[in-house]
Amino acid sequence: MRSLDYPETISLNQLLLRAMQATNVIDIGCFTGANSLAAALVLPKGGTVLALDDSENYTNKAAKYWKEAGVMDKITLLVQDVVASLENGLDLPMAGRYDFAFIDHDLINYDRYYELTLKLLRSGGMIAFDNRLRKPTHDMKVAEVLRALNEKLAKDERVTVYNYNIGDGLTLVYKH
């Protein structure tokens, strides 16, 4: 079951996008499109959101909301394996030019998403991880993966990490 987006997380992301004058955003795990929509609404003309997910069921709903809000021209949706999408992005001219990434998809792959996304971000860019304080009540593998990622982020000299008790936990990662 996927979690619902928390409005405080979405509004904080919008504030960060405005403050950093972001123009290019990656949304990993767009679900019903709330974060992609929020990003598209605050990006300047010509700004782009690359929305990545592996579920047509959810992304069909997302596209409906994006169309209603009039932001379809800012959002590129790829419905396929998310890791493959990120790996393919490394070969595109946008590699190293994204300003911000929001990661809220498949906790098991958070470390892979992190490494690939970090390569796609510019220096001074940010990654926002959702669900960082979520308690996996029945899945010890998820707990182990999140614990390992916490340890990795704390030691990673490429970034500065900030943790917030917002929603079910938000981690912001600033790339040096």
mmCIF file of N, CA, C and O in Angstrom, residues 131-167:
data_model
loop_
_atom_site.group_PDB
_atom_site.id
_atom_site.type_symbol
_atom_site.label_atom_id
_atom_site.label_comp_id
_atom_site.label_asym_id
_atom_site.label_seq_id
_atom_site.Cartn_x
_atom_site.Cartn_y
_atom_site.Cartn_z
ATOM 1 N N ASN A 131 8.969 9.359 3.682
ATOM 2 C CA ASN A 131 8.806 8.099 4.429
ATOM 3 C C ASN A 131 10.044 7.688 5.227
ATOM 4 O O ASN A 131 10.243 6.526 5.506
ATOM 5 N N ARG A 132 10.859 8.621 5.635
ATOM 6 C CA ARG A 132 12.109 8.271 6.301
ATOM 7 C C ARG A 132 11.926 7.869 7.761
ATOM 8 O O ARG A 132 12.775 7.237 8.343
ATOM 9 N N LEU A 133 10.799 8.243 8.379
ATOM 10 C CA LEU A 133 10.543 7.833 9.756
ATOM 11 C C LEU A 133 9.448 6.777 9.845
ATOM 12 O O LEU A 133 8.992 6.442 10.924
ATOM 13 N N ARG A 134 9.048 6.308 8.703
ATOM 14 C CA ARG A 134 7.990 5.304 8.651
ATOM 15 C C ARG A 134 8.454 4.025 9.326
ATOM 16 O O ARG A 134 9.571 3.566 9.111
ATOM 17 N N LYS A 135 7.606 3.474 10.138
ATOM 18 C CA LYS A 135 7.932 2.247 10.848
ATOM 19 C C LYS A 135 7.442 1.044 10.052
ATOM 20 O O LYS A 135 6.242 0.814 9.961
ATOM 21 N N PRO A 136 8.360 0.293 9.468
ATOM 22 C CA PRO A 136 7.946 -0.916 8.748
ATOM 23 C C PRO A 136 7.599 -2.000 9.765
ATOM 24 O O PRO A 136 8.478 -2.657 10.305
ATOM 25 N N THR A 137 6.339 -2.151 10.064
ATOM 26 C CA THR A 137 5.908 -3.034 11.141
ATOM 27 C C THR A 137 6.093 -4.507 10.830
ATOM 28 O O THR A 137 6.240 -5.303 11.731
ATOM 29 N N HIS A 138 6.105 -4.877 9.579
ATOM 30 C CA HIS A 138 6.197 -6.296 9.251
ATOM 31 C C HIS A 138 7.316 -6.623 8.262
ATOM 32 O O HIS A 138 7.520 -7.768 7.926
ATOM 33 N N ASP A 139 8.053 -5.649 7.803
ATOM 34 C CA ASP A 139 9.066 -5.886 6.791
ATOM 35 C C ASP A 139 10.437 -5.465 7.324
ATOM 36 O O ASP A 139 10.835 -4.309 7.219
ATOM 37 N N MET A 140 11.163 -6.408 7.871
ATOM 38 C CA MET A 140 12.478 -6.126 8.432
ATOM 39 C C MET A 140 13.486 -5.752 7.348
ATOM 40 O O MET A 140 14.416 -5.001 7.602
ATOM 41 N N LYS A 141 13.290 -6.242 6.121
ATOM 42 C CA LYS A 141 14.190 -5.881 5.022
ATOM 43 C C LYS A 141 14.143 -4.376 4.781
ATOM 44 O O LYS A 141 15.171 -3.731 4.614
ATOM 45 N N VAL A 142 12.953 -3.797 4.796
ATOM 46 C CA VAL A 142 12.811 -2.355 4.615
ATOM 47 C C VAL A 142 13.502 -1.621 5.760
ATOM 48 O O VAL A 142 14.219 -0.636 5.537
ATOM 49 N N ALA A 143 13.318 -2.077 6.967
ATOM 50 C CA ALA A 143 13.963 -1.452 8.122
ATOM 51 C C ALA A 143 15.479 -1.477 7.969
ATOM 52 O O ALA A 143 16.159 -0.480 8.239
ATOM 53 N N GLU A 144 16.025 -2.596 7.516
ATOM 54 C CA GLU A 144 17.474 -2.723 7.324
ATOM 55 C C GLU A 144 17.965 -1.783 6.229
ATOM 56 O O GLU A 144 19.011 -1.145 6.362
ATOM 57 N N VAL A 145 17.224 -1.699 5.142
ATOM 58 C CA VAL A 145 17.600 -0.834 4.028
ATOM 59 C C VAL A 145 17.603 0.628 4.479
ATOM 60 O O VAL A 145 18.541 1.373 4.176
ATOM 61 N N LEU A 146 16.578 1.047 5.189
ATOM 62 C CA LEU A 146 16.504 2.435 5.658
ATOM 63 C C LEU A 146 17.614 2.737 6.663
ATOM 64 O O LEU A 146 18.210 3.816 6.633
ATOM 65 N N ARG A 147 17.895 1.802 7.542
ATOM 66 C CA ARG A 147 18.975 1.991 8.522
ATOM 67 C C ARG A 147 20.318 2.143 7.799
ATOM 68 O O ARG A 147 21.116 3.042 8.111
ATOM 69 N N ALA A 148 20.568 1.300 6.817
ATOM 70 C CA ALA A 148 21.822 1.380 6.060
ATOM 71 C C ALA A 148 21.922 2.702 5.296
ATOM 72 O O ALA A 148 22.994 3.313 5.236
ATOM 73 N N LEU A 149 20.814 3.141 4.736
ATOM 74 C CA LEU A 149 20.822 4.415 4.014
ATOM 75 C C LEU A 149 21.084 5.567 4.978
ATOM 76 O O LEU A 149 21.844 6.486 4.655
ATOM 77 N N ASN A 150 20.484 5.537 6.160
ATOM 78 C CA ASN A 150 20.744 6.576 7.168
ATOM 79 C C ASN A 150 22.230 6.665 7.477
ATOM 80 O O ASN A 150 22.801 7.759 7.529
ATOM 81 N N GLU A 151 22.845 5.515 7.699
ATOM 82 C CA GLU A 151 24.275 5.484 8.013
ATOM 83 C C GLU A 151 25.101 6.010 6.846
ATOM 84 O O GLU A 151 26.060 6.769 7.041
ATOM 85 N N LYS A 152 24.741 5.624 5.645
ATOM 86 C CA LYS A 152 25.455 6.076 4.451
ATOM 87 C C LYS A 152 25.350 7.590 4.290
ATOM 88 O O LYS A 152 26.351 8.272 4.048
ATOM 89 N N LEU A 153 24.125 8.118 4.420
ATOM 90 C CA LEU A 153 23.925 9.556 4.264
ATOM 91 C C LEU A 153 24.703 10.346 5.307
ATOM 92 O O LEU A 153 25.269 11.399 5.008
ATOM 93 N N ALA A 154 24.749 9.851 6.530
ATOM 94 C CA ALA A 154 25.450 10.551 7.609
ATOM 95 C C ALA A 154 26.950 10.657 7.330
ATOM 96 O O ALA A 154 27.594 11.616 7.768
ATOM 97 N N LYS A 155 27.497 9.700 6.586
ATOM 98 C CA LYS A 155 28.936 9.675 6.310
ATOM 99 C C LYS A 155 29.305 10.221 4.932
ATOM 100 O O LYS A 155 30.486 10.403 4.637
ATOM 101 N N ASP A 156 28.327 10.475 4.090
ATOM 102 C CA ASP A 156 28.581 10.853 2.699
ATOM 103 C C ASP A 156 29.060 12.303 2.613
ATOM 104 O O ASP A 156 28.301 13.236 2.870
ATOM 105 N N GLU A 157 30.310 12.502 2.244
ATOM 106 C CA GLU A 157 30.894 13.834 2.180
ATOM 107 C C GLU A 157 30.464 14.622 0.943
ATOM 108 O O GLU A 157 30.784 15.801 0.830
ATOM 109 N N ARG A 158 29.729 13.985 0.053
ATOM 110 C CA ARG A 158 29.241 14.696 -1.138
ATOM 111 C C ARG A 158 28.033 15.562 -0.823
ATOM 112 O O ARG A 158 27.641 16.402 -1.630
ATOM 113 N N VAL A 159 27.440 15.339 0.355
ATOM 114 C CA VAL A 159 26.166 15.972 0.676
ATOM 115 C C VAL A 159 26.118 16.449 2.124
ATOM 116 O O VAL A 159 26.929 16.036 2.950
ATOM 117 N N THR A 160 25.123 17.286 2.407
ATOM 118 C CA THR A 160 24.738 17.633 3.771
ATOM 119 C C THR A 160 23.299 17.185 3.931
ATOM 120 O O THR A 160 22.467 17.394 3.034
ATOM 121 N N VAL A 161 22.992 16.560 5.067
ATOM 122 C CA VAL A 161 21.693 15.927 5.271
ATOM 123 C C VAL A 161 20.931 16.614 6.405
ATOM 124 O O VAL A 161 21.508 16.936 7.441
ATOM 125 N N TYR A 162 19.629 16.816 6.186
ATOM 126 C CA TYR A 162 18.731 17.396 7.177
ATOM 127 C C TYR A 162 17.522 16.479 7.314
ATOM 128 O O TYR A 162 16.910 16.108 6.316
ATOM 129 N N ASN A 163 17.169 16.127 8.539
ATOM 130 C CA ASN A 163 16.009 15.263 8.796
ATOM 131 C C ASN A 163 14.919 16.049 9.498
ATOM 132 O O ASN A 163 15.210 16.825 10.422
ATOM 133 N N TYR A 164 13.674 15.821 9.075
ATOM 134 C CA TYR A 164 12.539 16.546 9.643
ATOM 135 C C TYR A 164 11.425 15.587 10.013
ATOM 136 O O TYR A 164 11.130 14.642 9.289
ATOM 137 N N ASN A 165 10.798 15.864 11.113
ATOM 138 C CA ASN A 165 9.641 15.105 11.570
ATOM 139 C C ASN A 165 8.382 15.732 10.978
ATOM 140 O O ASN A 165 7.577 16.334 11.677
ATOM 141 N N ILE A 166 8.266 15.612 9.682
ATOM 142 C CA ILE A 166 7.124 16.140 8.931
ATOM 143 C C ILE A 166 6.456 14.955 8.257
ATOM 144 O O ILE A 166 7.128 14.128 7.643
ATOM 145 N N GLY A 167 5.136 14.876 8.344
ATOM 146 C CA GLY A 167 4.438 13.737 7.754
ATOM 147 C C GLY A 167 4.960 12.459 8.379
ATOM 148 O O GLY A 167 5.012 12.318 9.594
#
